[in-house]
GROMACS .gro file of C-alpha atoms in nm:
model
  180
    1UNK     CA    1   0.000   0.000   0.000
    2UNK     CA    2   0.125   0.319  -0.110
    3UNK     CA    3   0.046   0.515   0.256
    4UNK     CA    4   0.295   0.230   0.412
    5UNK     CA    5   0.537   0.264   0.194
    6UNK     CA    6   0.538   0.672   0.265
    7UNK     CA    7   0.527   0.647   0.615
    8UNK     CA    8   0.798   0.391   0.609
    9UNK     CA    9   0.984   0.572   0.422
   10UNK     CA   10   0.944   0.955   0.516
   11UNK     CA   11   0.948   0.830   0.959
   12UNK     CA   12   1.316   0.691   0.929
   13UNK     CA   13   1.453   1.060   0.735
   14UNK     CA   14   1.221   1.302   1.004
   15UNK     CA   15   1.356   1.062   1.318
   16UNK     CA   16   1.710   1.104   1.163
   17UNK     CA   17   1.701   1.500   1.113
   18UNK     CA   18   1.519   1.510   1.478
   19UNK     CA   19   1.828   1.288   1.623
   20UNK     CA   20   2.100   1.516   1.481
   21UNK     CA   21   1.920   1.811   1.704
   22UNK     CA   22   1.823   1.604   2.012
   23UNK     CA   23   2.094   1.242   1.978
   24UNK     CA   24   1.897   0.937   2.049
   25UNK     CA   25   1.747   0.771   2.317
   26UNK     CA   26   1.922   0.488   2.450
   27UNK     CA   27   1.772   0.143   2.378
   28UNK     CA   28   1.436   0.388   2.259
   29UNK     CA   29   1.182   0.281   1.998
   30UNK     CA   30   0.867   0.373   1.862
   31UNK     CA   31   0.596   0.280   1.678
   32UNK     CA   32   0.279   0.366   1.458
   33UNK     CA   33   0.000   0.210   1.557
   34UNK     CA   34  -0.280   0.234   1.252
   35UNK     CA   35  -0.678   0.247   1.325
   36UNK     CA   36  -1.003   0.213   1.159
   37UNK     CA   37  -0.933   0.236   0.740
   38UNK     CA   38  -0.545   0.266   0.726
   39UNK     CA   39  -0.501  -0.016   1.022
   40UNK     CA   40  -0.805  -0.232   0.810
   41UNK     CA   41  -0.653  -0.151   0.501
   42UNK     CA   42  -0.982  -0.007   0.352
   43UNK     CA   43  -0.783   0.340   0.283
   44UNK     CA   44  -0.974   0.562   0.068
   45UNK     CA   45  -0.831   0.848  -0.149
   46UNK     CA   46  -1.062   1.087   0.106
   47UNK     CA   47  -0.981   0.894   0.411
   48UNK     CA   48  -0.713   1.020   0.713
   49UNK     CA   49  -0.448   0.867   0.874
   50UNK     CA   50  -0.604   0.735   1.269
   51UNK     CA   51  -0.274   0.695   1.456
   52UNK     CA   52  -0.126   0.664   1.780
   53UNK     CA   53   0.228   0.682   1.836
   54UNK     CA   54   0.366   0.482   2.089
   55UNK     CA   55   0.746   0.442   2.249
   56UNK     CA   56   0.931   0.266   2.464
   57UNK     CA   57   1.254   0.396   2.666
   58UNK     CA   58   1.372   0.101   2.850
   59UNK     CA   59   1.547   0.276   3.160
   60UNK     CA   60   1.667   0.584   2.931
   61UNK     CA   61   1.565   0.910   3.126
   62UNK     CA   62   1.641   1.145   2.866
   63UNK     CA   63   1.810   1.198   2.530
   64UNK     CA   64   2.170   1.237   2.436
   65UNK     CA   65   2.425   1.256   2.159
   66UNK     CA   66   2.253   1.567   2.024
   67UNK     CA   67   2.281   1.925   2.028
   68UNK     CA   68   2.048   1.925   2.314
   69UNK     CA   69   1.941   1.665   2.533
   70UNK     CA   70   1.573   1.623   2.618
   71UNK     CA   71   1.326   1.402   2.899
   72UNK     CA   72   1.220   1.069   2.729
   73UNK     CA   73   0.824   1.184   2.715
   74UNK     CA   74   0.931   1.510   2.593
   75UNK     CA   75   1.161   1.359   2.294
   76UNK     CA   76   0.900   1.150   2.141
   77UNK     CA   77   0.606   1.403   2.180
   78UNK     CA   78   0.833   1.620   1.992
   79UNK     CA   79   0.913   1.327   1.722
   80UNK     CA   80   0.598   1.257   1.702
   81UNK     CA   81   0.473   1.624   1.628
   82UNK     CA   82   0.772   1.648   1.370
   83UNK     CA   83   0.664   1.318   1.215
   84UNK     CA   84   0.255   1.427   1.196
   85UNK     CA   85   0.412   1.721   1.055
   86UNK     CA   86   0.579   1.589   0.781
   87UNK     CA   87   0.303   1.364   0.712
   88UNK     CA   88   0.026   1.643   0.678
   89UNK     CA   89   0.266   1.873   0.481
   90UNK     CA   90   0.162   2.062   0.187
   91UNK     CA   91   0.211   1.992  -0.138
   92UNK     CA   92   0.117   2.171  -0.471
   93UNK     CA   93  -0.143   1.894  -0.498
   94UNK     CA   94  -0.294   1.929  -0.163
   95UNK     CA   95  -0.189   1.769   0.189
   96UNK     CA   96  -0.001   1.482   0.135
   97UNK     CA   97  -0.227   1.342   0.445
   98UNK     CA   98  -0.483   1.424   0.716
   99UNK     CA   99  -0.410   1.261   1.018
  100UNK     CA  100  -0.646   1.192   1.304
  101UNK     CA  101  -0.475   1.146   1.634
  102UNK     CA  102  -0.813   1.142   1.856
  103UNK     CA  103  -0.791   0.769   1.921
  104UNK     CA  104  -0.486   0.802   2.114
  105UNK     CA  105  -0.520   0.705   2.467
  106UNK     CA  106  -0.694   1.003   2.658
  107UNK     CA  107  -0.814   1.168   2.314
  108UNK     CA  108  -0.724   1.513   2.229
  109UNK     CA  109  -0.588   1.587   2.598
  110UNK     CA  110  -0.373   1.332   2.600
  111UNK     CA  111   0.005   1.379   2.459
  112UNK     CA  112   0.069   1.292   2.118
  113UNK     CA  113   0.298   1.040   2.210
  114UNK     CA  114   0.236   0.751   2.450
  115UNK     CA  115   0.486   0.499   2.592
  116UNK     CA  116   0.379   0.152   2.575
  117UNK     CA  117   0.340   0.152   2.941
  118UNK     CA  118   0.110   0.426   2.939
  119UNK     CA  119  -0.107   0.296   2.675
  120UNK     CA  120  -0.124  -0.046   2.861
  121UNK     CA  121  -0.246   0.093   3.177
  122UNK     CA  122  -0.474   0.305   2.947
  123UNK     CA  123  -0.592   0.011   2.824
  124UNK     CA  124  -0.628  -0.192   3.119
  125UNK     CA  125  -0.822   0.061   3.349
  126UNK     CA  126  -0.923   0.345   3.197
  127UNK     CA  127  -1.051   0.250   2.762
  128UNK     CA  128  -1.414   0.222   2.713
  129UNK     CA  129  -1.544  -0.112   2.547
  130UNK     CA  130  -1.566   0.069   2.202
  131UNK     CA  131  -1.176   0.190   2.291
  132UNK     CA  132  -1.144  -0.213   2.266
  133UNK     CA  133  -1.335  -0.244   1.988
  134UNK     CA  134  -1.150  -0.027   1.766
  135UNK     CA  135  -0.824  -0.237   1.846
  136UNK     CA  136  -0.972  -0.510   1.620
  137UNK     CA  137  -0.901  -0.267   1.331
  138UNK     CA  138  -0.571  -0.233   1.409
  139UNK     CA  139  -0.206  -0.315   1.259
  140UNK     CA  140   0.158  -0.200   1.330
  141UNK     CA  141   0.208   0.028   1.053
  142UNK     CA  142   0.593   0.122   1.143
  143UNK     CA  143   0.796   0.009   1.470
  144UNK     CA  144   1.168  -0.023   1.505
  145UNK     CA  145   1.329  -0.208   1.782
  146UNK     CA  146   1.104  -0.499   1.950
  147UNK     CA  147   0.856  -0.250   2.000
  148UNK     CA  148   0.652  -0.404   1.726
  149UNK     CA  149   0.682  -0.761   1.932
  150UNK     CA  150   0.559  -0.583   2.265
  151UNK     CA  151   0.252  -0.398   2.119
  152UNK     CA  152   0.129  -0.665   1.952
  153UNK     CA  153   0.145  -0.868   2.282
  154UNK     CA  154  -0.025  -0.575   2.425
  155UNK     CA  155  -0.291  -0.526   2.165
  156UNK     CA  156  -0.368  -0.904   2.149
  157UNK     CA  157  -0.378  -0.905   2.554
  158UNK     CA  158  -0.635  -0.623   2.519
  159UNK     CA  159  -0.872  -0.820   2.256
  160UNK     CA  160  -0.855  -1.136   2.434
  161UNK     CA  161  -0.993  -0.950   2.771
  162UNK     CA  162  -1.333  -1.145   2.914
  163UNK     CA  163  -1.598  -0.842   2.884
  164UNK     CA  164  -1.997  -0.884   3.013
  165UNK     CA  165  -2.117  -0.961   2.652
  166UNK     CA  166  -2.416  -0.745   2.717
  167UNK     CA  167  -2.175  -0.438   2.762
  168UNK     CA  168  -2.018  -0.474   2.468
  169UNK     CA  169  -2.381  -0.528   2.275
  170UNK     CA  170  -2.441  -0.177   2.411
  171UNK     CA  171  -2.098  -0.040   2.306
  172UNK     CA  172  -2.144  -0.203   1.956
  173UNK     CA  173  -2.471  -0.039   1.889
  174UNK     CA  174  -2.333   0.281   2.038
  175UNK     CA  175  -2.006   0.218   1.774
  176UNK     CA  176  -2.298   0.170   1.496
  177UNK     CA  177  -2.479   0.471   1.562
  178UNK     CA  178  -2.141   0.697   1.531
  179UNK     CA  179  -2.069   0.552   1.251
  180UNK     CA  180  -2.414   0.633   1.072
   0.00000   0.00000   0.00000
């Protein structure tokens, strides 16, 4: 698909120019996690990019090798600003993509960039039923490290939760009625 092959391709140059300002984090990765018609691959000409970027740090507090150094969180909210960035850019044709990053844990509050420990415990305590329901439309779209190994664990953890299957009637006909 032509949208993987971009994002695969334009994530590695905007993570190298962002590491030449801020160095690297030690034993870091990160990850795109795709939704709904890019993570289904259903991807329409009209359709936006639902993403959530996650990392993981290891035991890494902060950045270094770079011109400045900079708190884990920090570092890949920035990355991940520089990366939606490059991915919405403007072209002569139009933006090259819209991207929707509402479905990232704690919606438009929460920070654009999640470690995989934060989206876990997301996951585990706080994500509505439909929150759940969305992971089934879900795939790894970029990752580098193990990361992609951990959040699929994660993910598949999160599907194969027992729920009361008249709560997630409710939160299917709720989904439905969004959708329509």
């Amino acid at each position: 698909n032509v949208t993987d092959i971009v994002i695969n391709g334009l994530v590695p140059c905007v993570t190298s120019e962002f590491e030449s300002q801020f160095g690297t984090v030690d034993g870091g990765a990160l990850a795109l996690l795709a939704y709904g018609k890019l993570g289904s691959r259903e991807l329409m000409p009209s359709s936006d990019l639902d993403l959530v970027v996650i990392y993981d740090a290891g035991e890494a507090t902060e950045s270094e090798g770079g011109q400045r150094s900079l708190p884990v969180s920090a570092y890949y909210i920035r990355l991940a600003q520089r990366i939606v960035s490059a991915l919405t850019v403007m072209t002569a044709e139009g933006r090259l993509f819209d991207v929707d990053l509402r479905l990232r844990p704690s919606g438009q509050q929460g920070p654009f960039a999640s470690s995989l420990e934060a989206f876990e415990k997301y996951q585990e305590t706080e994500a509505w039923i439909w929150e759940h329901l969305a992971l089934t439309r879900t795939r790894i779209v970029y990752a580098t490290s193990d990361l992609e190994t951990k959040l699929q664990d994660t993910v598949n953890t999160i599907l194969n939760r027992k729920h009361d299957k008249s709560d997630v009637k409710v939160a299917i006909n709720e989904m439905r009625d969004r959708i329509n």
